Amino acid sequence: MASARMPEKFYELARPLLPTEPESGSQGGRPSIEHYIVLKVIWFVLVTGCRWKDVPRELGCCGETARTRLQAWERAGIWKELHKLLLTMLRQANELHTETAIIDSTQVRAFGGGEATGPSPVDRRKKGTKYTLLVDRDGAPLVLRATAANRSDQLEILPTIVSFPEVPGKPGRPPTHPDKLYADAGYDCDATRAILRWLGIEPHIRKRNEKHGSHLGRVRWVVERTISWIKGLRRMRVRYDRSVVSLDAWTSIAAAVVCFNIFFETSVK
């Protein structure tokens, strides 16, 4: 699990994307809490999984302030920009290989319900949310989508592919889709295969009731590892936020944090 203390390098990457710090008015009044402190609290909540109301005041701001800014920055597209920045850094360092992509999903319980929830087919019909994850050949998260837990994987594969990011960082036009896509039997659908081929993507999707021995798992295992990394960020294990704005913010931040860890681990080697 990542440390509950936000790395300074993470803030340095995010700082140019954040809005200009508001200046204190001529009439005085309480000064606005610095972005650094707010981002530190957001990182703390992501890693520890604590609820907003349980954020220690020693961190410098209350959870409600951090949640308000988390949502404002999501509406401004800042979290997606941060994720794309880190993908770009990986591509520039030759650590992003999008010609092969792997997709999988996982589900978490949604306490209190909210938007993008549904009865979980794997958790006694309790309300839950499904995360659909698309990664590159080595497991870097390209897309992380949140939907209701009862939404079929077959309905999520194409929207996820459509969300494939065009990552700059090298000469030439960035790829708009992977060359190959790997998936387990939950995505088995001949119509999906036909659409993927029409898009120029070679599908490698395990068929239901197919005997073991396809060896697709030799490629697919990286997406399962990345899911474990994402769930290592404890806020992603259980959903407390009812708002889909907060939910979308967490998915982008979690993907960015995993990319951040991959980049700085590989750059040290």
mmCIF file of N, CA and C in Angstrom, residues 35-136:
data_model
loop_
_atom_site.group_PDB
_atom_site.id
_atom_site.type_symbol
_atom_site.label_atom_id
_atom_site.label_comp_id
_atom_site.label_asym_id
_atom_site.label_seq_id
_atom_site.Cartn_x
_atom_site.Cartn_y
_atom_site.Cartn_z
ATOM 1 N N HIS A 35 -3.775 24.848 -1.756
ATOM 2 C CA HIS A 35 -3.995 23.643 -2.546
ATOM 3 C C HIS A 35 -3.135 22.485 -2.047
ATOM 4 N N TYR A 36 -1.917 22.802 -1.625
ATOM 5 C CA TYR A 36 -1.020 21.742 -1.144
ATOM 6 C C TYR A 36 -1.647 20.978 0.015
ATOM 7 N N ILE A 37 -2.230 21.694 0.951
ATOM 8 C CA ILE A 37 -2.839 21.058 2.118
ATOM 9 C C ILE A 37 -4.043 20.230 1.704
ATOM 10 N N VAL A 38 -4.861 20.773 0.794
ATOM 11 C CA VAL A 38 -6.044 20.046 0.341
ATOM 12 C C VAL A 38 -5.644 18.764 -0.384
ATOM 13 N N LEU A 39 -4.650 18.852 -1.257
ATOM 14 C CA LEU A 39 -4.212 17.672 -2.000
ATOM 15 C C LEU A 39 -3.617 16.634 -1.046
ATOM 16 N N LYS A 40 -2.951 17.103 -0.014
ATOM 17 C CA LYS A 40 -2.405 16.194 0.994
ATOM 18 C C LYS A 40 -3.526 15.419 1.695
ATOM 19 N N VAL A 41 -4.642 16.098 1.973
ATOM 20 C CA VAL A 41 -5.782 15.438 2.607
ATOM 21 C C VAL A 41 -6.441 14.453 1.639
ATOM 22 N N ILE A 42 -6.587 14.835 0.376
ATOM 23 C CA ILE A 42 -7.175 13.944 -0.623
ATOM 24 C C ILE A 42 -6.334 12.676 -0.754
ATOM 25 N N TRP A 43 -5.010 12.833 -0.808
ATOM 26 C CA TRP A 43 -4.114 11.676 -0.867
ATOM 27 C C TRP A 43 -4.315 10.799 0.370
ATOM 28 N N PHE A 44 -4.412 11.414 1.543
ATOM 29 C CA PHE A 44 -4.575 10.676 2.795
ATOM 30 C C PHE A 44 -5.864 9.852 2.772
ATOM 31 N N VAL A 45 -6.959 10.447 2.328
ATOM 32 C CA VAL A 45 -8.244 9.744 2.267
ATOM 33 C C VAL A 45 -8.173 8.598 1.270
ATOM 34 N N LEU A 46 -7.543 8.816 0.114
ATOM 35 C CA LEU A 46 -7.415 7.770 -0.899
ATOM 36 C C LEU A 46 -6.657 6.565 -0.355
ATOM 37 N N VAL A 47 -5.561 6.813 0.331
ATOM 38 C CA VAL A 47 -4.684 5.727 0.770
ATOM 39 C C VAL A 47 -5.226 5.024 2.012
ATOM 40 N N THR A 48 -5.753 5.783 2.962
ATOM 41 C CA THR A 48 -6.208 5.165 4.213
ATOM 42 C C THR A 48 -7.643 4.669 4.135
ATOM 43 N N GLY A 49 -8.454 5.255 3.231
ATOM 44 C CA GLY A 49 -9.846 4.848 3.117
ATOM 45 C C GLY A 49 -10.772 5.470 4.134
ATOM 46 N N CYS A 50 -10.305 6.426 4.917
ATOM 47 C CA CYS A 50 -11.150 7.008 5.960
ATOM 48 C C CYS A 50 -12.257 7.860 5.341
ATOM 49 N N ARG A 51 -13.334 8.042 6.091
ATOM 50 C CA ARG A 51 -14.438 8.876 5.634
ATOM 51 C C ARG A 51 -14.055 10.350 5.789
ATOM 52 N N TRP A 52 -14.737 11.199 5.022
ATOM 53 C CA TRP A 52 -14.418 12.628 5.070
ATOM 54 C C TRP A 52 -14.543 13.180 6.484
ATOM 55 N N LYS A 53 -15.554 12.761 7.206
ATOM 56 C CA LYS A 53 -15.772 13.314 8.541
ATOM 57 C C LYS A 53 -14.728 12.848 9.541
ATOM 58 N N ASP A 54 -13.945 11.830 9.184
ATOM 59 C CA ASP A 54 -12.926 11.298 10.089
ATOM 60 C C ASP A 54 -11.530 11.819 9.779
ATOM 61 N N VAL A 55 -11.420 12.750 8.845
ATOM 62 C CA VAL A 55 -10.099 13.304 8.511
ATOM 63 C C VAL A 55 -9.544 14.042 9.727
ATOM 64 N N PRO A 56 -8.330 13.704 10.178
ATOM 65 C CA PRO A 56 -7.746 14.407 11.330
ATOM 66 C C PRO A 56 -7.523 15.885 11.043
ATOM 67 N N ARG A 57 -7.957 16.744 11.929
ATOM 68 C CA ARG A 57 -7.807 18.181 11.720
ATOM 69 C C ARG A 57 -6.345 18.601 11.711
ATOM 70 N N GLU A 58 -5.468 17.737 12.255
ATOM 71 C CA GLU A 58 -4.042 18.054 12.255
ATOM 72 C C GLU A 58 -3.469 18.140 10.834
ATOM 73 N N LEU A 59 -4.184 17.590 9.857
ATOM 74 C CA LEU A 59 -3.703 17.642 8.479
ATOM 75 C C LEU A 59 -3.837 19.026 7.862
ATOM 76 N N GLY A 60 -4.632 19.881 8.476
ATOM 77 C CA GLY A 60 -4.687 21.266 8.006
ATOM 78 C C GLY A 60 -6.014 21.730 7.463
ATOM 79 N N CYS A 61 -6.932 20.802 7.150
ATOM 80 C CA CYS A 61 -8.264 21.208 6.703
ATOM 81 C C CYS A 61 -9.236 20.078 6.978
ATOM 82 N N CYS A 62 -10.506 20.408 7.020
ATOM 83 C CA CYS A 62 -11.524 19.404 7.292
ATOM 84 C C CYS A 62 -11.829 18.616 6.018
ATOM 85 N N GLY A 63 -12.461 17.473 6.210
ATOM 86 C CA GLY A 63 -12.796 16.632 5.075
ATOM 87 C C GLY A 63 -13.765 17.289 4.111
ATOM 88 N N GLU A 64 -14.692 18.099 4.628
ATOM 89 C CA GLU A 64 -15.679 18.734 3.761
ATOM 90 C C GLU A 64 -15.012 19.699 2.776
ATOM 91 N N THR A 65 -14.017 20.432 3.251
ATOM 92 C CA THR A 65 -13.282 21.325 2.359
ATOM 93 C C THR A 65 -12.571 20.535 1.271
ATOM 94 N N ALA A 66 -11.939 19.431 1.660
ATOM 95 C CA ALA A 66 -11.227 18.607 0.687
ATOM 96 C C ALA A 66 -12.198 17.997 -0.320
ATOM 97 N N ARG A 67 -13.364 17.552 0.144
ATOM 98 C CA ARG A 67 -14.340 16.957 -0.771
ATOM 99 C C ARG A 67 -14.867 18.004 -1.759
ATOM 100 N N THR A 68 -15.122 19.221 -1.269
ATOM 101 C CA THR A 68 -15.606 20.277 -2.156
ATOM 102 C C THR A 68 -14.604 20.561 -3.264
ATOM 103 N N ARG A 69 -13.319 20.599 -2.905
ATOM 104 C CA ARG A 69 -12.318 20.898 -3.920
ATOM 105 C C ARG A 69 -12.064 19.689 -4.822
ATOM 106 N N LEU A 70 -12.155 18.488 -4.275
ATOM 107 C CA LEU A 70 -12.042 17.279 -5.094
ATOM 108 C C LEU A 70 -13.066 17.309 -6.221
ATOM 109 N N GLN A 71 -14.314 17.674 -5.889
ATOM 110 C CA GLN A 71 -15.371 17.712 -6.893
ATOM 111 C C GLN A 71 -15.181 18.870 -7.869
ATOM 112 N N ALA A 72 -14.767 20.025 -7.362
ATOM 113 C CA ALA A 72 -14.542 21.177 -8.242
ATOM 114 C C ALA A 72 -13.440 20.879 -9.253
ATOM 115 N N TRP A 73 -12.372 20.238 -8.803
ATOM 116 C CA TRP A 73 -11.269 19.915 -9.709
ATOM 117 C C TRP A 73 -11.659 18.808 -10.686
ATOM 118 N N GLU A 74 -12.571 17.923 -10.286
ATOM 119 C CA GLU A 74 -13.082 16.917 -11.210
ATOM 120 C C GLU A 74 -13.895 17.583 -12.309
ATOM 121 N N ARG A 75 -14.758 18.517 -11.932
ATOM 122 C CA ARG A 75 -15.577 19.213 -12.938
ATOM 123 C C ARG A 75 -14.704 20.021 -13.899
ATOM 124 N N ALA A 76 -13.554 20.471 -13.420
ATOM 125 C CA ALA A 76 -12.625 21.231 -14.271
ATOM 126 C C ALA A 76 -11.734 20.320 -15.124
ATOM 127 N N GLY A 77 -11.847 18.995 -14.929
ATOM 128 C CA GLY A 77 -11.062 18.055 -15.713
ATOM 129 C C GLY A 77 -9.625 17.897 -15.267
ATOM 130 N N ILE A 78 -9.306 18.366 -14.059
ATOM 131 C CA ILE A 78 -7.908 18.367 -13.602
ATOM 132 C C ILE A 78 -7.397 16.956 -13.332
ATOM 133 N N TRP A 79 -8.224 16.106 -12.744
ATOM 134 C CA TRP A 79 -7.750 14.756 -12.415
ATOM 135 C C TRP A 79 -7.457 13.956 -13.680
ATOM 136 N N LYS A 80 -8.278 14.105 -14.707
ATOM 137 C CA LYS A 80 -8.015 13.413 -15.977
ATOM 138 C C LYS A 80 -6.738 13.955 -16.618
ATOM 139 N N GLU A 81 -6.514 15.257 -16.506
ATOM 140 C CA GLU A 81 -5.286 15.840 -17.046
ATOM 141 C C GLU A 81 -4.061 15.288 -16.323
ATOM 142 N N LEU A 82 -4.171 15.117 -15.012
ATOM 143 C CA LEU A 82 -3.053 14.579 -14.239
ATOM 144 C C LEU A 82 -2.753 13.139 -14.652
ATOM 145 N N HIS A 83 -3.804 12.349 -14.830
ATOM 146 C CA HIS A 83 -3.614 10.967 -15.284
ATOM 147 C C HIS A 83 -2.938 10.947 -16.653
ATOM 148 N N LYS A 84 -3.399 11.792 -17.577
ATOM 149 C CA LYS A 84 -2.819 11.820 -18.916
ATOM 150 C C LYS A 84 -1.372 12.304 -18.889
ATOM 151 N N LEU A 85 -1.059 13.246 -18.008
ATOM 152 C CA LEU A 85 0.318 13.714 -17.864
ATOM 153 C C LEU A 85 1.247 12.572 -17.470
ATOM 154 N N LEU A 86 0.805 11.756 -16.527
ATOM 155 C CA LEU A 86 1.639 10.647 -16.073
ATOM 156 C C LEU A 86 1.759 9.565 -17.138
ATOM 157 N N LEU A 87 0.691 9.332 -17.902
ATOM 158 C CA LEU A 87 0.790 8.400 -19.031
ATOM 159 C C LEU A 87 1.800 8.925 -20.055
ATOM 160 N N THR A 88 1.785 10.229 -20.279
ATOM 161 C CA THR A 88 2.730 10.835 -21.219
ATOM 162 C C THR A 88 4.168 10.649 -20.746
ATOM 163 N N MET A 89 4.388 10.832 -19.461
ATOM 164 C CA MET A 89 5.725 10.634 -18.908
ATOM 165 C C MET A 89 6.183 9.192 -19.086
ATOM 166 N N LEU A 90 5.273 8.246 -18.894
ATOM 167 C CA LEU A 90 5.614 6.839 -19.096
ATOM 168 C C LEU A 90 5.958 6.569 -20.560
ATOM 169 N N ARG A 91 5.197 7.158 -21.473
ATOM 170 C CA ARG A 91 5.465 6.945 -22.901
ATOM 171 C C ARG A 91 6.808 7.554 -23.301
ATOM 172 N N GLN A 92 7.112 8.729 -22.786
ATOM 173 C CA GLN A 92 8.393 9.358 -23.091
ATOM 174 C C GLN A 92 9.558 8.526 -22.576
ATOM 175 N N ALA A 93 9.329 7.814 -21.477
ATOM 176 C CA ALA A 93 10.377 6.979 -20.881
ATOM 177 C C ALA A 93 10.374 5.558 -21.446
ATOM 178 N N ASN A 94 9.584 5.324 -22.509
ATOM 179 C CA ASN A 94 9.469 3.996 -23.127
ATOM 180 C C ASN A 94 8.944 2.952 -22.157
ATOM 181 N N GLU A 95 8.087 3.380 -21.234
ATOM 182 C CA GLU A 95 7.505 2.473 -20.252
ATOM 183 C C GLU A 95 6.002 2.295 -20.471
ATOM 184 N N LEU A 96 5.494 2.761 -21.618
ATOM 185 C CA LEU A 96 4.086 2.596 -21.951
ATOM 186 C C LEU A 96 3.993 1.909 -23.303
ATOM 187 N N HIS A 97 3.266 0.771 -23.337
ATOM 188 C CA HIS A 97 3.188 -0.040 -24.550
ATOM 189 C C HIS A 97 1.719 -0.342 -24.829
ATOM 190 N N THR A 98 1.096 0.555 -25.581
ATOM 191 C CA THR A 98 -0.352 0.486 -25.769
ATOM 192 C C THR A 98 -0.777 -0.347 -26.967
ATOM 193 N N GLU A 99 0.181 -0.956 -27.678
ATOM 194 C CA GLU A 99 -0.221 -1.797 -28.806
ATOM 195 C C GLU A 99 -1.003 -3.025 -28.327
ATOM 196 N N THR A 100 -0.759 -3.433 -27.084
ATOM 197 C CA THR A 100 -1.511 -4.526 -26.461
ATOM 198 C C THR A 100 -2.227 -3.987 -25.237
ATOM 199 N N ALA A 101 -3.523 -4.260 -25.139
ATOM 200 C CA ALA A 101 -4.311 -3.816 -23.986
ATOM 201 C C ALA A 101 -5.063 -5.006 -23.404
ATOM 202 N N ILE A 102 -5.288 -4.951 -22.105
ATOM 203 C CA ILE A 102 -6.001 -6.013 -21.397
ATOM 204 C C ILE A 102 -7.100 -5.366 -20.568
ATOM 205 N N ILE A 103 -8.268 -5.984 -20.550
ATOM 206 C CA ILE A 103 -9.414 -5.435 -19.831
ATOM 207 C C ILE A 103 -9.921 -6.434 -18.799
ATOM 208 N N ASP A 104 -10.405 -5.920 -17.677
ATOM 209 C CA ASP A 104 -11.023 -6.757 -16.644
ATOM 210 C C ASP A 104 -11.837 -5.844 -15.738
ATOM 211 N N SER A 105 -12.590 -6.427 -14.830
ATOM 212 C CA SER A 105 -13.425 -5.628 -13.931
ATOM 213 C C SER A 105 -13.382 -6.195 -12.526
ATOM 214 N N THR A 106 -13.782 -5.358 -11.572
ATOM 215 C CA THR A 106 -13.894 -5.757 -10.180
ATOM 216 C C THR A 106 -15.045 -4.979 -9.561
ATOM 217 N N GLN A 107 -15.573 -5.467 -8.445
ATOM 218 C CA GLN A 107 -16.716 -4.827 -7.821
ATOM 219 C C GLN A 107 -16.421 -4.480 -6.374
ATOM 220 N N VAL A 108 -17.019 -3.387 -5.915
ATOM 221 C CA VAL A 108 -16.895 -2.970 -4.519
ATOM 222 C C VAL A 108 -18.279 -2.636 -3.989
ATOM 223 N N ARG A 109 -18.450 -2.757 -2.690
ATOM 224 C CA ARG A 109 -19.738 -2.438 -2.072
ATOM 225 C C ARG A 109 -19.895 -0.930 -1.951
ATOM 226 N N ALA A 110 -21.107 -0.461 -2.156
ATOM 227 C CA ALA A 110 -21.415 0.965 -2.063
ATOM 228 C C ALA A 110 -22.294 1.209 -0.848
ATOM 229 N N PHE A 111 -21.695 1.540 0.275
ATOM 230 C CA PHE A 111 -22.457 1.825 1.481
ATOM 231 C C PHE A 111 -23.270 3.106 1.280
ATOM 232 N N GLY A 112 -24.554 3.036 1.514
ATOM 233 C CA GLY A 112 -25.404 4.204 1.368
ATOM 234 C C GLY A 112 -25.919 4.406 -0.033
ATOM 235 N N GLY A 113 -25.513 3.533 -0.971
ATOM 236 C CA GLY A 113 -26.004 3.653 -2.336
ATOM 237 C C GLY A 113 -25.432 4.857 -3.040
ATOM 238 N N GLY A 114 -26.262 5.536 -3.831
ATOM 239 C CA GLY A 114 -25.825 6.680 -4.607
ATOM 240 C C GLY A 114 -25.883 6.401 -6.092
ATOM 241 N N GLU A 115 -25.341 7.326 -6.877
ATOM 242 C CA GLU A 115 -25.336 7.186 -8.326
ATOM 243 C C GLU A 115 -24.378 6.086 -8.760
ATOM 244 N N ALA A 116 -24.665 5.494 -9.918
ATOM 245 C CA ALA A 116 -23.824 4.437 -10.494
ATOM 246 C C ALA A 116 -23.677 3.253 -9.538
ATOM 247 N N THR A 117 -24.785 2.848 -8.915
ATOM 248 C CA THR A 117 -24.795 1.650 -8.078
ATOM 249 C C THR A 117 -25.896 0.715 -8.571
ATOM 250 N N GLY A 118 -25.790 -0.537 -8.179
ATOM 251 C CA GLY A 118 -26.797 -1.524 -8.529
ATOM 252 C C GLY A 118 -26.592 -2.767 -7.702
ATOM 253 N N PRO A 119 -27.559 -3.688 -7.712
ATOM 254 C CA PRO A 119 -27.432 -4.923 -6.927
ATOM 255 C C PRO A 119 -26.275 -5.775 -7.441
ATOM 256 N N SER A 120 -25.351 -6.100 -6.562
ATOM 257 C CA SER A 120 -24.167 -6.847 -6.973
ATOM 258 C C SER A 120 -24.492 -8.325 -7.153
ATOM 259 N N PRO A 121 -24.191 -8.903 -8.298
ATOM 260 C CA PRO A 121 -24.452 -10.333 -8.505
ATOM 261 C C PRO A 121 -23.479 -11.233 -7.754
ATOM 262 N N VAL A 122 -22.427 -10.661 -7.177
ATOM 263 C CA VAL A 122 -21.437 -11.466 -6.457
ATOM 264 C C VAL A 122 -21.406 -11.136 -4.966
ATOM 265 N N ASP A 123 -22.329 -10.291 -4.497
ATOM 266 C CA ASP A 123 -22.338 -9.879 -3.091
ATOM 267 C C ASP A 123 -23.767 -9.845 -2.547
ATOM 268 N N ARG A 124 -24.488 -10.933 -2.777
ATOM 269 C CA ARG A 124 -25.845 -11.115 -2.226
ATOM 270 C C ARG A 124 -26.773 -9.949 -2.557
ATOM 271 N N ARG A 125 -26.621 -9.432 -3.764
ATOM 272 C CA ARG A 125 -27.494 -8.372 -4.280
ATOM 273 C C ARG A 125 -27.391 -7.060 -3.522
ATOM 274 N N LYS A 126 -26.360 -6.908 -2.709
ATOM 275 C CA LYS A 126 -26.154 -5.635 -2.022
ATOM 276 C C LYS A 126 -25.694 -4.583 -3.025
ATOM 277 N N LYS A 127 -25.970 -3.314 -2.711
ATOM 278 C CA LYS A 127 -25.617 -2.255 -3.642
ATOM 279 C C LYS A 127 -24.103 -2.181 -3.833
ATOM 280 N N GLY A 128 -23.716 -2.058 -5.076
ATOM 281 C CA GLY A 128 -22.286 -2.007 -5.363
ATOM 282 C C GLY A 128 -21.988 -1.262 -6.641
ATOM 283 N N THR A 129 -20.700 -1.069 -6.887
ATOM 284 C CA THR A 129 -20.199 -0.389 -8.080
ATOM 285 C C THR A 129 -19.155 -1.275 -8.743
ATOM 286 N N LYS A 130 -19.177 -1.282 -10.065
ATOM 287 C CA LYS A 130 -18.200 -2.053 -10.840
ATOM 288 C C LYS A 130 -17.160 -1.099 -11.424
ATOM 289 N N TYR A 131 -15.892 -1.475 -11.274
ATOM 290 C CA TYR A 131 -14.800 -0.763 -11.916
ATOM 291 C C TYR A 131 -14.324 -1.596 -13.102
ATOM 292 N N THR A 132 -14.321 -0.997 -14.281
ATOM 293 C CA THR A 132 -13.762 -1.651 -15.466
ATOM 294 C C THR A 132 -12.428 -1.006 -15.782
ATOM 295 N N LEU A 133 -11.400 -1.841 -15.882
ATOM 296 C CA LEU A 133 -10.033 -1.352 -16.024
ATOM 297 C C LEU A 133 -9.424 -1.836 -17.324
ATOM 298 N N LEU A 134 -8.805 -0.908 -18.053
ATOM 299 C CA LEU A 134 -8.036 -1.225 -19.252
ATOM 300 C C LEU A 134 -6.590 -0.834 -18.993
ATOM 301 N N VAL A 135 -5.669 -1.770 -19.212
ATOM 302 C CA VAL A 135 -4.252 -1.515 -18.963
ATOM 303 C C VAL A 135 -3.443 -1.813 -20.216
ATOM 304 N N ASP A 136 -2.203 -1.305 -20.219
ATOM 305 C CA ASP A 136 -1.311 -1.606 -21.333
ATOM 306 C C ASP A 136 -0.632 -2.949 -21.094
#
